[in-house]
């Protein structure tokens, strides 16, 4: 059962921008010192540099390929927001259908983008940022979008099991 989310045109455009920035990050060079890349592919064996290096060599490329693939799935689902001409009311809600097979890629991508934003803002713990500081609004909005999608997916799953 397709999950429908309501998203304003301006939100859709902003989400596409975030996706494009994220794609640039995961497709670009992997600077080992970039905190965002480290959050996306954390060290598997913090106490063992040799094992951590070996693990990274064996998994990093596949991990980033999946992150890229997931982001492209999400970007395709947001195709209606690619149009250059904005509607009269940019805050009017648009219904976006997320097919069941796309739920996990959406969740992984929203989470990954949120991790990147957190790393750029220095957020280590969700509870340790000032909600009134406008620099954190995108981070909080991504959290809202994640929670909304999870709730809608759970609701659709419950409805399907009740009728199925």
mmCIF file of C-alpha atoms in Angstrom:
data_model
loop_
_atom_site.group_PDB
_atom_site.id
_atom_site.type_symbol
_atom_site.label_atom_id
_atom_site.label_comp_id
_atom_site.label_asym_id
_atom_site.label_seq_id
_atom_site.Cartn_x
_atom_site.Cartn_y
_atom_site.Cartn_z
ATOM 1 C CA UNK A 1 0.000 0.000 0.000
ATOM 2 C CA UNK A 2 1.450 3.330 -1.072
ATOM 3 C CA UNK A 3 2.061 5.776 1.759
ATOM 4 C CA UNK A 4 0.954 9.319 1.047
ATOM 5 C CA UNK A 5 2.704 12.263 2.614
ATOM 6 C CA UNK A 6 1.642 15.868 2.358
ATOM 7 C CA UNK A 7 4.419 18.283 1.541
ATOM 8 C CA UNK A 8 4.329 21.939 0.535
ATOM 9 C CA UNK A 9 5.945 22.878 -2.785
ATOM 10 C CA UNK A 10 8.614 24.943 -1.037
ATOM 11 C CA UNK A 11 9.422 21.987 1.236
ATOM 12 C CA UNK A 12 9.687 19.707 -1.778
ATOM 13 C CA UNK A 13 12.090 22.112 -3.465
ATOM 14 C CA UNK A 14 14.165 22.417 -0.299
ATOM 15 C CA UNK A 15 14.227 18.652 0.103
ATOM 16 C CA UNK A 16 15.420 18.269 -3.494
ATOM 17 C CA UNK A 17 18.186 20.773 -2.776
ATOM 18 C CA UNK A 18 19.232 18.783 0.305
ATOM 19 C CA UNK A 19 19.165 15.573 -1.751
ATOM 20 C CA UNK A 20 21.371 17.124 -4.432
ATOM 21 C CA UNK A 21 23.830 18.330 -1.797
ATOM 22 C CA UNK A 22 23.806 14.873 -0.223
ATOM 23 C CA UNK A 23 24.379 13.197 -3.586
ATOM 24 C CA UNK A 24 27.320 15.513 -4.169
ATOM 25 C CA UNK A 25 28.758 14.427 -0.832
ATOM 26 C CA UNK A 26 28.355 10.661 -1.336
ATOM 27 C CA UNK A 27 29.468 10.790 -4.975
ATOM 28 C CA UNK A 28 32.446 13.054 -4.290
ATOM 29 C CA UNK A 29 35.917 12.348 -2.999
ATOM 30 C CA UNK A 30 36.020 10.688 0.402
ATOM 31 C CA UNK A 31 38.079 12.945 2.611
ATOM 32 C CA UNK A 32 38.726 10.919 5.749
ATOM 33 C CA UNK A 33 38.717 14.083 7.849
ATOM 34 C CA UNK A 34 35.219 15.232 6.845
ATOM 35 C CA UNK A 35 33.000 14.777 9.930
ATOM 36 C CA UNK A 36 29.922 14.289 7.740
ATOM 37 C CA UNK A 37 31.500 11.373 5.890
ATOM 38 C CA UNK A 38 32.651 9.925 9.184
ATOM 39 C CA UNK A 39 29.045 10.068 10.482
ATOM 40 C CA UNK A 40 27.844 8.302 7.324
ATOM 41 C CA UNK A 41 30.483 5.565 7.606
ATOM 42 C CA UNK A 42 31.629 5.434 11.228
ATOM 43 C CA UNK A 43 34.699 3.507 12.333
ATOM 44 C CA UNK A 44 33.663 -0.099 12.922
ATOM 45 C CA UNK A 45 36.543 -0.977 15.256
ATOM 46 C CA UNK A 46 37.544 2.141 17.211
ATOM 47 C CA UNK A 47 40.220 0.326 19.225
ATOM 48 C CA UNK A 48 41.852 -1.435 16.279
ATOM 49 C CA UNK A 49 43.108 0.809 13.474
ATOM 50 C CA UNK A 50 44.151 -2.106 11.244
ATOM 51 C CA UNK A 51 40.788 -3.872 11.527
ATOM 52 C CA UNK A 52 38.913 -0.590 11.084
ATOM 53 C CA UNK A 53 40.906 0.228 7.955
ATOM 54 C CA UNK A 54 40.355 -3.251 6.512
ATOM 55 C CA UNK A 55 36.622 -3.102 7.263
ATOM 56 C CA UNK A 56 36.318 0.355 5.674
ATOM 57 C CA UNK A 57 38.189 -0.787 2.558
ATOM 58 C CA UNK A 58 35.802 -3.716 2.186
ATOM 59 C CA UNK A 59 32.509 -1.943 2.876
ATOM 60 C CA UNK A 60 32.744 1.805 2.271
ATOM 61 C CA UNK A 61 32.213 1.752 -1.480
ATOM 62 C CA UNK A 62 29.150 -0.489 -1.206
ATOM 63 C CA UNK A 63 27.731 1.610 1.643
ATOM 64 C CA UNK A 64 28.068 4.850 -0.301
ATOM 65 C CA UNK A 65 26.662 3.205 -3.454
ATOM 66 C CA UNK A 66 23.576 2.216 -1.461
ATOM 67 C CA UNK A 67 23.276 5.705 0.020
ATOM 68 C CA UNK A 68 23.430 7.123 -3.521
ATOM 69 C CA UNK A 69 20.876 4.622 -4.832
ATOM 70 C CA UNK A 70 18.505 5.338 -1.926
ATOM 71 C CA UNK A 71 18.776 9.097 -2.484
ATOM 72 C CA UNK A 72 18.022 8.682 -6.196
ATOM 73 C CA UNK A 73 14.888 6.647 -5.395
ATOM 74 C CA UNK A 74 13.698 9.430 -3.117
ATOM 75 C CA UNK A 75 14.592 12.096 -5.688
ATOM 76 C CA UNK A 76 12.557 10.260 -8.344
ATOM 77 C CA UNK A 77 9.543 10.168 -6.015
ATOM 78 C CA UNK A 78 9.807 13.957 -5.663
ATOM 79 C CA UNK A 79 9.811 14.552 -9.443
ATOM 80 C CA UNK A 80 6.865 16.937 -9.333
ATOM 81 C CA UNK A 81 8.974 19.446 -7.416
ATOM 82 C CA UNK A 82 11.576 19.606 -10.196
ATOM 83 C CA UNK A 83 9.457 22.024 -12.262
ATOM 84 C CA UNK A 84 10.958 25.501 -12.402
ATOM 85 C CA UNK A 85 7.642 27.315 -12.235
ATOM 86 C CA UNK A 86 6.384 27.668 -8.682
ATOM 87 C CA UNK A 87 2.656 27.402 -8.033
ATOM 88 C CA UNK A 88 0.770 30.479 -6.909
ATOM 89 C CA UNK A 89 0.715 29.207 -3.316
ATOM 90 C CA UNK A 90 4.103 27.670 -2.485
ATOM 91 C CA UNK A 91 2.767 26.562 0.911
ATOM 92 C CA UNK A 92 -0.165 24.599 -0.509
ATOM 93 C CA UNK A 93 0.184 20.910 0.309
ATOM 94 C CA UNK A 94 0.979 18.383 -2.410
ATOM 95 C CA UNK A 95 0.344 14.701 -1.943
ATOM 96 C CA UNK A 96 3.397 12.555 -2.619
ATOM 97 C CA UNK A 97 3.000 8.804 -2.924
ATOM 98 C CA UNK A 98 5.792 6.670 -1.537
ATOM 99 C CA UNK A 99 5.507 3.052 -2.736
ATOM 100 C CA UNK A 100 6.131 0.369 -0.100
ATOM 101 C CA UNK A 101 9.474 -0.600 -1.665
ATOM 102 C CA UNK A 102 10.626 3.027 -1.354
ATOM 103 C CA UNK A 103 9.872 3.489 2.364
ATOM 104 C CA UNK A 104 13.217 2.113 3.557
ATOM 105 C CA UNK A 105 15.273 4.124 1.029
ATOM 106 C CA UNK A 106 13.395 7.270 2.124
ATOM 107 C CA UNK A 107 13.988 6.512 5.808
ATOM 108 C CA UNK A 108 17.668 5.734 5.285
ATOM 109 C CA UNK A 109 18.159 8.874 3.186
ATOM 110 C CA UNK A 110 16.326 11.245 5.536
ATOM 111 C CA UNK A 111 18.336 9.793 8.420
ATOM 112 C CA UNK A 112 21.615 10.123 6.516
ATOM 113 C CA UNK A 113 20.901 13.730 5.524
ATOM 114 C CA UNK A 114 20.000 14.484 9.120
ATOM 115 C CA UNK A 115 23.321 12.967 10.239
ATOM 116 C CA UNK A 116 25.169 15.195 7.767
ATOM 117 C CA UNK A 117 23.345 18.294 9.005
ATOM 118 C CA UNK A 118 24.046 17.267 12.609
ATOM 119 C CA UNK A 119 27.738 16.850 11.870
ATOM 120 C CA UNK A 120 27.900 20.256 10.185
ATOM 121 C CA UNK A 121 26.163 21.886 13.175
ATOM 122 C CA UNK A 122 28.091 19.958 15.817
ATOM 123 C CA UNK A 123 25.015 18.163 17.159
ATOM 124 C CA UNK A 124 26.061 15.047 19.035
ATOM 125 C CA UNK A 125 22.918 14.523 21.118
ATOM 126 C CA UNK A 126 19.392 15.344 19.905
ATOM 127 C CA UNK A 127 18.519 16.997 23.200
ATOM 128 C CA UNK A 128 21.528 19.284 23.217
ATOM 129 C CA UNK A 129 20.633 21.974 20.731
ATOM 130 C CA UNK A 130 18.696 25.191 21.033
ATOM 131 C CA UNK A 131 15.374 24.754 19.229
ATOM 132 C CA UNK A 132 15.098 28.550 18.951
ATOM 133 C CA UNK A 133 18.390 28.820 17.049
ATOM 134 C CA UNK A 134 17.404 29.047 13.374
ATOM 135 C CA UNK A 135 20.512 27.117 12.311
ATOM 136 C CA UNK A 136 18.862 23.976 13.680
ATOM 137 C CA UNK A 137 15.511 24.314 11.905
ATOM 138 C CA UNK A 138 16.490 22.100 8.973
ATOM 139 C CA UNK A 139 17.711 19.443 11.376
ATOM 140 C CA UNK A 140 14.441 19.552 13.319
ATOM 141 C CA UNK A 141 12.364 19.604 10.112
ATOM 142 C CA UNK A 142 14.127 16.473 8.851
ATOM 143 C CA UNK A 143 13.314 14.819 12.182
ATOM 144 C CA UNK A 144 9.665 15.795 11.752
ATOM 145 C CA UNK A 145 9.615 14.376 8.215
ATOM 146 C CA UNK A 146 11.190 11.130 9.444
ATOM 147 C CA UNK A 147 8.683 10.760 12.259
ATOM 148 C CA UNK A 148 5.766 11.559 9.949
ATOM 149 C CA UNK A 149 6.856 8.968 7.377
ATOM 150 C CA UNK A 150 7.375 6.315 10.056
ATOM 151 C CA UNK A 151 3.915 6.958 11.515
ATOM 152 C CA UNK A 152 2.238 6.890 8.105
ATOM 153 C CA UNK A 153 4.070 3.702 7.092
ATOM 154 C CA UNK A 154 3.111 2.036 10.388
ATOM 155 C CA UNK A 155 -0.504 3.139 9.921
ATOM 156 C CA UNK A 156 -0.609 1.819 6.349
ATOM 157 C CA UNK A 157 0.943 -1.463 7.491
ATOM 158 C CA UNK A 158 -1.612 -1.811 10.315
ATOM 159 C CA UNK A 159 -4.474 -1.077 7.918
ATOM 160 C CA UNK A 160 -3.182 -3.615 5.427
ATOM 161 C CA UNK A 161 -2.906 -6.313 8.095
ATOM 162 C CA UNK A 162 -6.391 -5.495 9.419
ATOM 163 C CA UNK A 163 -7.957 -5.886 5.974
ATOM 164 C CA UNK A 164 -5.629 -8.551 4.627
#
